Coordinates of C-alpha atoms and ligand atoms in Angstrom, one line a residue:
M1 CA 39.3 43.3 -12.2
P2 CA 39.8 41.5 -8.9
R3 CA 37.8 38.3 -8.8
K4 CA 35.1 37.7 -6.3
P5 CA 36.1 35.1 -3.8
P6 CA 34.0 31.9 -4.3
R7 CA 31.1 31.6 -2.0
R8 CA 31.8 29.0 0.6
T9 CA 29.1 26.7 2.0
R10 CA 29.5 25.4 5.4
A11 CA 27.7 22.5 7.1
V12 CA 25.9 23.7 10.1
A13 CA 24.9 21.1 12.8
I14 CA 21.4 21.8 14.1
V15 CA 21.4 20.6 17.6
E16 CA 18.0 20.3 19.2
P17 CA 17.7 20.4 22.9
H18 CA 16.8 16.7 23.4
A19 CA 18.1 15.2 20.1
Q20 CA 18.1 11.4 19.9
P21 CA 20.9 9.7 18.0
V22 CA 19.7 8.7 14.5
V23 CA 19.0 5.0 14.3
P24 CA 19.7 3.6 10.8
L25 CA 16.6 2.5 9.0
R26 CA 17.4 -1.2 9.0
N27 CA 17.7 -1.2 12.8
R28 CA 14.5 0.6 13.5
R29 CA 11.9 -1.4 15.5
L30 CA 8.3 -0.7 16.5
N31 CA 8.6 -0.4 20.2
F32 CA 5.5 0.7 21.9
G33 CA 6.5 -0.3 25.3
G34 CA 3.5 0.3 27.6
K35 CA 2.3 3.3 25.6
W36 CA -0.4 1.4 23.7
I37 CA -2.3 0.0 26.6
Y38 CA -5.9 1.0 26.2
A39 CA -8.4 1.5 29.0
P40 CA -11.1 -1.2 29.0
A41 CA -14.0 -0.2 26.6
P42 CA -16.5 -3.1 26.8
E43 CA -19.8 -3.0 24.9
T44 CA -22.8 -1.8 27.1
V45 CA -25.7 -2.3 24.7
P46 CA -28.3 -4.5 26.5
V47 CA -29.2 -7.6 24.6
P48 CA -32.5 -9.6 24.7
L49 CA -30.7 -12.9 25.5
Q50 CA -33.2 -15.7 26.5
S51 CA -32.3 -18.5 28.9
R52 CA -33.8 -21.1 26.5
Y53 CA -34.3 -21.3 22.7
D54 CA -36.8 -23.6 21.1
L55 CA -37.1 -24.8 17.5
F56 CA -38.7 -22.6 14.9
I57 CA -41.1 -24.6 12.8
G58 CA -44.1 -23.5 10.8
G59 CA -43.8 -19.9 12.1
K60 CA -43.9 -20.9 15.8
F61 CA -41.3 -21.5 18.4
V62 CA -41.9 -25.1 19.5
A63 CA -40.2 -27.4 22.1
P64 CA -38.3 -30.4 20.7
K65 CA -40.3 -33.6 20.7
S66 CA -37.6 -35.4 22.8
G67 CA -37.6 -32.5 25.3
G68 CA -33.7 -32.4 25.0
Y69 CA -31.7 -29.2 25.3
F70 CA -27.9 -28.6 25.3
P71 CA -25.9 -25.6 26.7
S72 CA -24.4 -22.9 24.5
L73 CA -21.3 -21.4 26.1
N74 CA -19.6 -18.0 25.8
P75 CA -16.1 -19.1 24.6
A76 CA -14.5 -16.0 26.3
N77 CA -15.4 -17.1 29.8
E78 CA -16.9 -20.6 29.5
K79 CA -20.2 -19.5 31.1
Q80 CA -23.5 -20.8 29.9
L81 CA -25.4 -18.3 27.8
A82 CA -28.6 -20.3 27.1
E83 CA -30.0 -23.7 26.5
I84 CA -30.7 -24.7 22.9
A85 CA -33.2 -27.3 21.7
T86 CA -32.0 -30.6 20.3
A87 CA -33.9 -31.5 17.1
E88 CA -34.3 -35.2 16.4
R89 CA -35.7 -36.9 13.3
A90 CA -39.3 -36.3 14.2
D91 CA -38.6 -32.5 14.5
V92 CA -36.8 -32.5 11.2
D93 CA -39.8 -34.3 9.7
A94 CA -42.1 -31.5 11.0
A95 CA -39.8 -28.8 9.8
V96 CA -39.5 -30.2 6.2
A97 CA -43.3 -30.8 6.2
A98 CA -43.9 -27.1 7.2
A99 CA -41.5 -25.9 4.5
R100 CA -43.3 -28.1 1.9
R101 CA -46.7 -26.7 2.8
A102 CA -45.4 -23.1 2.6
Y103 CA -43.7 -23.9 -0.7
D104 CA -46.8 -25.4 -2.3
K105 CA -49.4 -23.1 -0.9
V106 CA -47.8 -19.7 -0.7
W107 CA -44.2 -18.9 -1.5
S108 CA -43.6 -20.6 -4.9
K109 CA -46.9 -19.0 -6.1
M110 CA -46.2 -15.5 -4.9
P111 CA -45.0 -13.0 -7.5
G112 CA -41.4 -12.1 -7.3
R113 CA -42.1 -8.4 -6.5
E114 CA -44.1 -9.5 -3.4
R115 CA -41.3 -11.9 -2.2
G116 CA -38.9 -9.0 -2.7
K117 CA -40.9 -6.8 -0.4
Y118 CA -40.5 -9.3 2.5
L119 CA -36.8 -9.5 1.9
Y120 CA -36.4 -5.7 1.9
R121 CA -38.4 -5.6 5.1
I122 CA -36.1 -8.2 6.7
A123 CA -33.0 -6.3 5.6
R124 CA -34.3 -3.1 7.2
I125 CA -35.1 -4.8 10.5
L126 CA -31.6 -6.4 10.4
Q127 CA -30.1 -2.9 10.1
E128 CA -32.3 -1.6 13.0
K129 CA -31.2 -4.4 15.3
A130 CA -27.7 -4.6 14.0
R131 CA -26.0 -3.5 17.2
E132 CA -27.8 -6.0 19.5
L133 CA -27.3 -8.8 17.0
A134 CA -23.6 -8.0 16.8
V135 CA -23.2 -8.2 20.6
L136 CA -25.1 -11.5 20.7
E137 CA -22.9 -12.9 17.8
T138 CA -19.7 -11.9 19.7
M139 CA -21.0 -13.4 23.0
D140 CA -21.9 -16.7 21.4
G141 CA -19.0 -17.1 19.0
G142 CA -16.0 -15.2 20.5
K143 CA -15.3 -12.9 17.6
P144 CA -14.2 -9.3 18.3
I145 CA -17.2 -6.8 18.5
K146 CA -15.5 -4.5 16.0
E147 CA -15.7 -7.4 13.4
S148 CA -19.3 -8.5 14.2
R149 CA -20.4 -4.8 14.3
D150 CA -18.5 -3.5 11.3
F151 CA -18.2 -6.5 9.0
D152 CA -20.7 -9.3 9.8
L153 CA -23.9 -7.4 10.4
P154 CA -23.5 -4.9 7.5
Q155 CA -22.8 -7.8 5.2
V156 CA -25.8 -9.7 6.5
A157 CA -28.2 -6.8 5.7
A158 CA -26.4 -6.3 2.3
H159 CA -27.1 -9.9 1.3
F160 CA -30.9 -9.5 2.0
F161 CA -31.0 -6.1 0.2
Y162 CA -29.1 -7.5 -2.8
H163 CA -31.3 -10.6 -3.2
A164 CA -34.5 -8.6 -2.6
G165 CA -33.6 -6.8 -5.8
W166 CA -33.3 -10.0 -7.8
A167 CA -36.7 -11.5 -6.6
D168 CA -38.7 -9.9 -9.5
K169 CA -35.8 -9.9 -12.1
L170 CA -34.9 -13.5 -12.3
R171 CA -35.7 -13.7 -16.0
Y172 CA -33.0 -11.1 -16.6
A173 CA -30.5 -13.2 -14.6
F174 CA -31.2 -16.2 -16.9
P175 CA -32.1 -14.8 -20.3
G176 CA -34.2 -17.0 -22.5
R177 CA -35.3 -19.2 -19.6
T178 CA -38.2 -19.1 -17.2
P179 CA -36.4 -19.9 -14.0
R180 CA -38.4 -22.1 -11.5
P181 CA -37.7 -22.5 -7.8
V182 CA -36.2 -25.8 -6.7
G183 CA -38.5 -26.5 -3.7
V184 CA -37.5 -27.2 -0.1
C185 CA -33.8 -26.3 0.7
G186 CA -31.9 -27.9 3.6
Q187 CA -29.1 -25.5 4.6
I188 CA -26.4 -26.5 7.1
I189 CA -24.0 -23.7 8.3
P190 CA -20.9 -23.5 10.4
W191 CA -19.9 -21.5 13.5
N192 CA -17.4 -19.0 12.1
F193 CA -19.9 -16.5 10.6
P194 CA -23.2 -17.7 12.0
L195 CA -25.6 -14.9 10.8
L196 CA -23.6 -14.2 7.7
M197 CA -23.6 -17.8 6.5
A198 CA -27.4 -17.9 7.3
A199 CA -27.8 -14.8 5.1
W200 CA -25.7 -16.3 2.3
K201 CA -27.9 -19.3 2.2
L202 CA -31.4 -17.9 3.0
A203 CA -31.5 -14.7 0.9
P204 CA -30.9 -16.2 -2.5
A205 CA -33.1 -19.3 -1.8
L206 CA -36.0 -17.1 -0.7
A207 CA -35.6 -14.6 -3.5
C208 CA -35.9 -17.5 -6.0
G209 CA -39.1 -18.8 -4.4
N210 CA -37.8 -21.7 -2.3
T211 CA -38.6 -22.4 1.3
C212 CA -35.9 -23.4 3.8
V213 CA -34.9 -25.6 6.7
L214 CA -31.8 -24.1 8.3
K215 CA -29.5 -26.0 10.7
P216 CA -27.0 -23.7 12.5
A217 CA -23.9 -25.1 14.2
E218 CA -24.1 -26.5 17.7
T219 CA -21.9 -23.8 19.3
T220 CA -23.5 -20.8 17.6
S221 CA -27.3 -21.2 17.3
I222 CA -28.4 -18.1 19.3
T223 CA -28.4 -15.5 16.6
A224 CA -30.2 -17.8 14.1
M225 CA -33.1 -17.9 16.6
H226 CA -33.1 -14.1 16.8
L227 CA -33.1 -14.1 13.0
A228 CA -36.3 -16.2 13.2
Q229 CA -37.9 -13.5 15.4
I230 CA -37.0 -11.0 12.7
F231 CA -38.7 -13.1 10.1
R232 CA -41.8 -13.2 12.3
E233 CA -41.7 -9.4 12.7
A234 CA -41.5 -9.1 9.0
E235 CA -44.6 -11.3 8.8
L236 CA -43.0 -13.8 6.5
P237 CA -45.7 -16.5 5.8
D238 CA -45.5 -19.4 8.3
G239 CA -43.1 -22.2 7.2
V240 CA -41.1 -20.3 4.7
L241 CA -38.2 -20.4 7.1
N242 CA -37.8 -23.2 9.7
I243 CA -34.8 -23.6 12.0
I244 CA -33.8 -26.8 13.6
T245 CA -30.9 -26.8 16.1
G246 CA -28.7 -29.6 17.3
A247 CA -25.4 -31.3 16.5
G248 CA -24.1 -33.3 13.5
E249 CA -26.9 -35.9 13.9
T250 CA -29.6 -33.3 13.3
G251 CA -27.7 -32.2 10.2
R252 CA -27.5 -35.8 9.1
A253 CA -31.3 -36.3 9.5
L254 CA -31.8 -33.2 7.3
V255 CA -29.4 -34.4 4.6
E256 CA -31.1 -37.8 4.5
H257 CA -34.6 -36.5 4.5
P258 CA -36.4 -37.5 1.2
G259 CA -38.5 -34.3 1.3
V260 CA -35.5 -32.0 0.7
D261 CA -34.9 -31.0 -2.9
K262 CA -31.7 -29.0 -2.5
L263 CA -28.8 -29.1 0.1
A264 CA -26.4 -26.2 0.7
F265 CA -23.6 -26.8 3.1
T266 CA -20.7 -24.8 4.5
G267 CA -18.2 -26.6 6.8
S268 CA -15.4 -29.0 6.8
T269 CA -14.3 -31.0 3.7
D270 CA -14.7 -34.3 5.6
V271 CA -18.4 -33.6 6.3
G272 CA -18.8 -32.2 2.8
K273 CA -17.6 -35.5 1.4
L274 CA -20.2 -37.4 3.6
L275 CA -22.9 -35.1 2.1
A276 CA -21.8 -35.8 -1.5
K277 CA -22.0 -39.5 -0.9
A278 CA -25.4 -39.2 0.9
V279 CA -27.1 -37.3 -2.0
T280 CA -25.6 -39.4 -4.8
G281 CA -28.5 -41.0 -6.8
T282 CA -31.2 -39.1 -4.9
G283 CA -31.7 -36.3 -7.5
K284 CA -31.1 -33.6 -4.8
K285 CA -29.2 -30.5 -5.9
L286 CA -26.0 -29.9 -3.8
T287 CA -23.7 -27.0 -3.3
L288 CA -20.6 -27.3 -1.0
E289 CA -18.5 -24.5 0.4
L290 CA -15.7 -26.3 2.2
G291 CA -12.2 -25.7 3.6
G292 CA -9.2 -23.8 2.3
K293 CA -5.5 -23.4 2.8
A294 CA -5.0 -20.1 1.0
A295 CA -1.6 -19.0 -0.2
H296 CA -0.7 -15.3 0.2
L297 CA 2.2 -14.4 -2.1
I298 CA 4.4 -11.3 -1.6
F299 CA 6.8 -10.4 -4.5
E300 CA 9.9 -8.3 -4.1
D301 CA 8.4 -5.4 -5.9
A302 CA 5.3 -5.3 -3.6
P303 CA 4.5 -2.3 -1.3
I304 CA 5.8 -4.2 1.8
D305 CA 4.1 -2.3 4.6
Q306 CA 0.7 -2.7 2.9
A307 CA 1.4 -6.3 2.1
V308 CA 2.2 -7.0 5.8
E309 CA -1.1 -5.3 6.8
G310 CA -3.0 -7.5 4.3
V311 CA -1.3 -10.6 5.5
V312 CA -2.1 -9.8 9.1
A313 CA -5.8 -9.1 8.2
G314 CA -5.8 -12.2 6.1
I315 CA -4.9 -14.6 8.8
F316 CA -5.9 -13.0 12.1
F317 CA -9.4 -11.8 11.1
N318 CA -12.0 -13.7 13.2
Q319 CA -9.1 -15.6 15.0
G320 CA -8.3 -17.3 11.7
H321 CA -11.7 -19.1 11.7
V322 CA -12.2 -18.2 8.1
C323 CA -12.4 -20.7 5.2
C324 CA -10.4 -18.3 3.0
A325 CA -7.9 -17.3 5.7
G326 CA -4.5 -16.7 4.1
S327 CA -2.8 -19.3 6.3
R328 CA 0.3 -19.9 4.1
L329 CA 2.5 -17.0 3.4
L330 CA 4.9 -17.3 0.5
V331 CA 7.5 -14.5 0.4
Q332 CA 10.1 -13.9 -2.4
E333 CA 13.5 -14.7 -1.0
G334 CA 15.1 -11.3 -1.3
I335 CA 12.6 -9.7 1.1
Y336 CA 12.1 -12.6 3.5
A337 CA 14.1 -11.1 6.3
T338 CA 12.4 -7.7 6.0
V339 CA 8.9 -9.1 5.8
L340 CA 9.5 -11.5 8.7
R341 CA 10.8 -8.6 10.9
K342 CA 7.8 -6.4 10.0
L343 CA 5.4 -9.3 10.7
R344 CA 6.9 -10.0 14.1
D345 CA 6.7 -6.3 15.0
R346 CA 3.1 -6.0 13.8
I347 CA 1.7 -9.1 15.6
A348 CA 3.3 -7.9 18.8
T349 CA 0.8 -5.0 18.7
L350 CA -2.3 -7.1 18.3
R351 CA -4.6 -7.1 21.4
V352 CA -6.0 -10.4 22.4
G353 CA -8.8 -10.5 25.0
D354 CA -12.4 -9.6 25.8
P355 CA -14.2 -9.9 22.5
L356 CA -16.8 -7.4 23.7
D357 CA -14.1 -4.7 24.1
K358 CA -14.0 -2.4 21.0
N359 CA -10.2 -2.3 21.1
T360 CA -9.8 -6.1 20.9
D361 CA -8.1 -7.4 17.7
I362 CA -8.3 -11.1 18.4
G363 CA -11.1 -12.7 20.4
A364 CA -11.7 -16.2 21.8
I365 CA -11.4 -19.4 19.9
N366 CA -14.9 -20.7 19.3
S367 CA -14.8 -23.9 21.3
R368 CA -12.5 -26.2 23.3
P369 CA -12.3 -28.9 20.5
Q370 CA -11.2 -26.2 18.0
L371 CA -8.6 -24.9 20.5
E372 CA -7.3 -28.5 20.8
K373 CA -7.2 -28.9 17.1
I374 CA -5.1 -25.7 16.7
R375 CA -2.7 -26.8 19.4
S376 CA -2.2 -30.2 18.0
L377 CA -1.5 -28.8 14.5
V378 CA 1.0 -26.3 15.9
D379 CA 2.7 -29.0 17.9
A380 CA 3.0 -31.1 14.7
G381 CA 4.5 -28.1 12.9
V382 CA 7.2 -27.7 15.5
E383 CA 7.9 -31.5 15.6
E384 CA 8.3 -31.5 11.8
G385 CA 11.0 -28.8 12.1
G386 CA 9.2 -25.5 12.0
E387 CA 10.1 -22.6 14.4
L388 CA 7.2 -21.2 16.4
I389 CA 7.1 -17.4 16.9
Q390 CA 4.4 -16.2 19.3
T391 CA 3.5 -12.9 20.9
Q392 CA 4.0 -12.7 24.6
C393 CA 0.6 -11.2 25.3
A394 CA -1.1 -12.2 28.5
L395 CA -4.2 -14.4 27.9
P396 CA -7.3 -14.4 30.1
E397 CA -7.4 -17.2 32.6
R398 CA -10.8 -18.5 31.6
G399 CA -12.1 -19.2 28.1
Y400 CA -10.4 -20.5 25.0
W401 CA -7.5 -18.5 23.7
F402 CA -4.6 -18.8 21.3
P403 CA -1.9 -16.1 20.8
P404 CA -1.2 -14.8 17.3
S405 CA 1.5 -17.1 15.9
L406 CA 3.9 -17.5 13.0
I407 CA 5.7 -20.7 12.0
T408 CA 8.8 -20.4 9.9
G409 CA 10.9 -23.1 8.2
V410 CA 7.7 -24.8 7.0
T411 CA 7.9 -27.0 3.9
A412 CA 5.2 -28.1 1.5
S413 CA 4.9 -31.5 3.0
H414 CA 4.4 -30.4 6.6
R415 CA 0.9 -31.0 8.0
I416 CA 0.7 -27.3 8.9
A417 CA 1.1 -26.4 5.2
Q418 CA -1.5 -28.9 4.0
E419 CA -4.3 -29.1 6.6
E420 CA -6.8 -26.3 7.4
I421 CA -5.9 -25.0 10.9
F422 CA -8.8 -22.5 11.3
G423 CA -6.8 -20.6 13.9
P424 CA -4.5 -17.5 14.3
V425 CA -1.4 -19.3 12.9
L426 CA 0.5 -18.3 9.8
S427 CA 2.9 -20.8 8.1
V428 CA 5.8 -18.9 6.4
M429 CA 7.6 -20.2 3.4
T430 CA 9.8 -18.6 0.6
F431 CA 10.0 -18.8 -3.2
R432 CA 12.4 -17.5 -5.9
T433 CA 10.5 -17.3 -9.2
P434 CA 6.9 -16.7 -10.1
E435 CA 6.7 -20.3 -11.5
E436 CA 7.9 -21.7 -8.1
A437 CA 5.3 -19.5 -6.3
I438 CA 2.5 -20.9 -8.5
E439 CA 3.7 -24.5 -8.0
R440 CA 3.8 -24.1 -4.2
A441 CA 0.6 -22.1 -3.9
N442 CA -1.3 -24.8 -5.8
N443 CA 0.2 -27.7 -3.9
T444 CA -2.7 -28.5 -1.5
P445 CA -5.9 -30.4 -1.9
Y446 CA -7.8 -27.1 -1.5
G447 CA -8.5 -24.2 -3.9
L448 CA -10.7 -21.7 -2.3
S449 CA -8.7 -18.4 -2.3
A450 CA -5.3 -16.8 -2.7
G451 CA -3.7 -13.3 -2.5
V452 CA -1.0 -11.7 -4.6
W453 CA 1.0 -8.6 -3.7
T454 CA 3.1 -7.0 -6.4
D455 CA 3.6 -3.6 -8.1
K456 CA 3.2 -5.1 -11.6
G457 CA -0.2 -5.4 -13.1
S458 CA 1.1 -7.9 -15.7
K459 CA 2.4 -10.1 -12.9
I460 CA -1.0 -10.0 -11.2
F461 CA -2.8 -11.2 -14.4
K462 CA -0.2 -14.0 -14.9
M463 CA -0.5 -15.2 -11.4
V464 CA -4.3 -15.0 -11.2
S465 CA -4.7 -17.1 -14.4
K466 CA -2.5 -19.8 -12.9
L467 CA -3.6 -20.0 -9.3
R468 CA -6.2 -22.7 -8.9
A469 CA -8.4 -20.8 -6.4
G470 CA -12.0 -19.7 -6.7
V471 CA -11.2 -16.2 -5.4
V472 CA -7.8 -14.4 -5.9
W473 CA -7.3 -11.0 -4.3
A474 CA -4.6 -8.7 -5.7
N475 CA -3.0 -6.1 -3.4
T476 CA -5.8 -6.5 -0.9
Y477 CA -7.4 -9.4 0.9
N478 CA -10.8 -10.6 2.4
K479 CA -12.9 -8.2 0.4
F480 CA -16.5 -9.4 0.2
D481 CA -19.6 -8.2 -1.6
P482 CA -23.0 -9.8 -2.2
T483 CA -22.7 -9.1 -5.9
S484 CA -19.5 -11.2 -6.2
P485 CA -19.5 -15.0 -6.5
F486 CA -17.5 -16.9 -3.9
G487 CA -16.6 -20.6 -4.0
G488 CA -13.8 -23.1 -4.5
Y489 CA -11.9 -25.5 -6.8
K490 CA -10.8 -29.0 -5.9
E491 CA -11.7 -30.1 -2.3
S492 CA -12.9 -26.6 -1.4
G493 CA -16.3 -27.3 -2.8
W494 CA -18.8 -27.1 -5.6
G495 CA -20.9 -24.2 -6.8
R496 CA -20.8 -20.5 -6.0
E497 CA -22.6 -18.3 -3.5
G498 CA -23.3 -14.6 -4.2
G499 CA -23.9 -12.7 -7.4
V500 CA -25.8 -14.1 -10.4
H501 CA -23.8 -17.3 -10.1
G502 CA -25.1 -17.9 -6.6
L503 CA -28.7 -17.8 -7.9
M504 CA -28.1 -20.8 -10.2
A505 CA -28.2 -23.2 -7.3
Y506 CA -31.7 -22.2 -6.4
V507 CA -33.5 -22.4 -9.7
W508 CA -34.2 -25.1 -12.3
Ligands
NDP17 P1 -18.3 -29.4 10.5 O1 -18.1 -29.6 9.1 O2 -18.4 -30.6 11.3 O3 -19.6 -28.5 10.8 C1 -20.3 -27.7 9.9 C2 -21.8 -28.0 10.0 O4 -22.2 -29.3 9.7 C3 -22.3 -27.8 11.5 O5 -23.6 -27.3 11.5 C4 -22.3 -29.3 11.9 O6 -23.1 -29.4 13.1 C5 -22.8 -30.0 10.7 N1 -22.5 -31.4 10.7 C6 -21.6 -32.1 11.3 N2 -21.6 -33.4 11.0 C7 -22.6 -33.5 10.1 C8 -23.1 -34.6 9.3 N3 -22.6 -35.8 9.4 N4 -24.2 -34.4 8.5 C9 -24.7 -33.2 8.4 N5 -24.2 -32.1 9.0 C10 -23.2 -32.3 9.9 O7 -17.2 -28.5 11.1 P2 -16.6 -28.5 12.6 O8 -17.5 -27.6 13.4 O9 -16.5 -29.9 13.1 O10 -15.2 -27.9 12.4 C11 -14.1 -28.8 12.0 C12 -13.2 -28.2 11.1 O11 -13.9 -27.9 9.9 C13 -12.6 -26.9 11.5 O12 -11.5 -27.1 12.3 C14 -12.3 -26.2 10.2 O13 -11.0 -26.7 9.8 C15 -13.3 -26.8 9.3 N6 -14.4 -25.8 9.1 C16 -14.5 -25.1 7.9 C17 -15.4 -24.2 7.7 C18 -15.5 -23.5 6.4 O14 -16.1 -22.4 6.3 N7 -14.8 -23.9 5.4 C19 -16.4 -23.9 8.7 C20 -16.4 -24.6 9.9 C21 -15.4 -25.6 10.0 P3 -22.5 -29.2 14.5 O15 -21.5 -28.2 14.4 O16 -23.7 -28.7 15.3 O17 -22.0 -30.5 15.0

């Protein structure tokens, strides 16, 4: 029988009309050209900005005894937004006295379920006013509206809701004990998350039956005063919350005040150390949430694109003004070139500019002194041998701006690898083995947070148990929840905020 001829296959070239030559994968680049330019989309929600803000003492807005006010600027255009009262020692005395009266007469005696009702009410009003508060936060601090709207304000409300739930259940948080409130709490907060840091401090303190004197940062006091208005709207008894505005001297007067039973501070490690010295021997309770120099580790087996997104979010969120910002990137040597290329491409797409525009990724630096600090640390990084890689984006003429930046060739002894920069600048280093990564990651005076990217669960557990950091994120970064405790090791602070652990600071 004659054999069938074998079937022959033939390669057929499919030629499309406008076919592009195929670029090998390793040579591909993200090149958006001008295609990603967005039309301006600024926020248009009207905000009830006042031209002047007084102190909030004993349930009333009162002028400072000295009659002094200082300007609060919009860091995106350097224009004055409002005048803020300067509280001096006499005002601090009045605020602490009002908090003491409210503590003795009302708040410490009120059943937890009643305190909880006030906190729920505050949380709901915060949700109703979230949009205008987000706009004010962005105008006063410089952060992009998409962050204040989608991160800060939802978290602020969530902290009040969460702690409202604890107010009548404290016995379950501390089984076998009858927790008692501490008394009058002095709370000093920074400028990077003004409303959120106020919520972190006030919600647990009030839930536990304490009264508060809050001192916001000099450059970002406006939203705290709007929070005071919300507390009035919620009909919180007079004196339960008092707000004194001013600079470091006002904070110092609060720290040294003998009528304060507990201090809670978030800010720089230098000022935290001053507080630790000031309260020694006074019997005051103290919690400190200080600086950080987080290491972000990427292993060769990590999903690289996701890791690069996580690293970008970890350092450029809020212009890098974040205590847990992943400002040191440690990449395993075999993937260094790939990660660096992807990072360069990605940061070239970040939009820097008007913080009130919904498409802005990176807003204004909070103040001129902070901008100068970032510049001087970057200069030191270059002088010490690092290579600076910056995006070529155009920056607005007025206001305080710094482009997203990478510094490569950094070694552990460089200042840029040791000091908190609090700006949009990522120091990039490499490692070979997990042991080396741990050694390098732990090699700073800080221990607030860290990030690990790997495909292996066992590697995650190994790294997490050896990294000396209060929070370690695995295959993600910057995830926050009021139920989860946050705080540091070493020079990053004492105590925890959030969750059951956060309540401990506010009870005996
Ligand atoms: P500070 O630590 O000086 O400020 C934090 C708060 O403490 C502010 O309300 C501040 O008031 C107040 N304060 C300042 N001095 C005293 C004092 N002697 N006694 C009591 N309270 C005081 O931070 P800076 O604003 O000066 O920022 C400097 C650096 O600190 C940043 O570059 C960053 O590295 C780091 N930082 C870290 C933060 C974190 O979350 N870990 C937050 C903010 C800053 P006022 O601002 O009105 O002067």
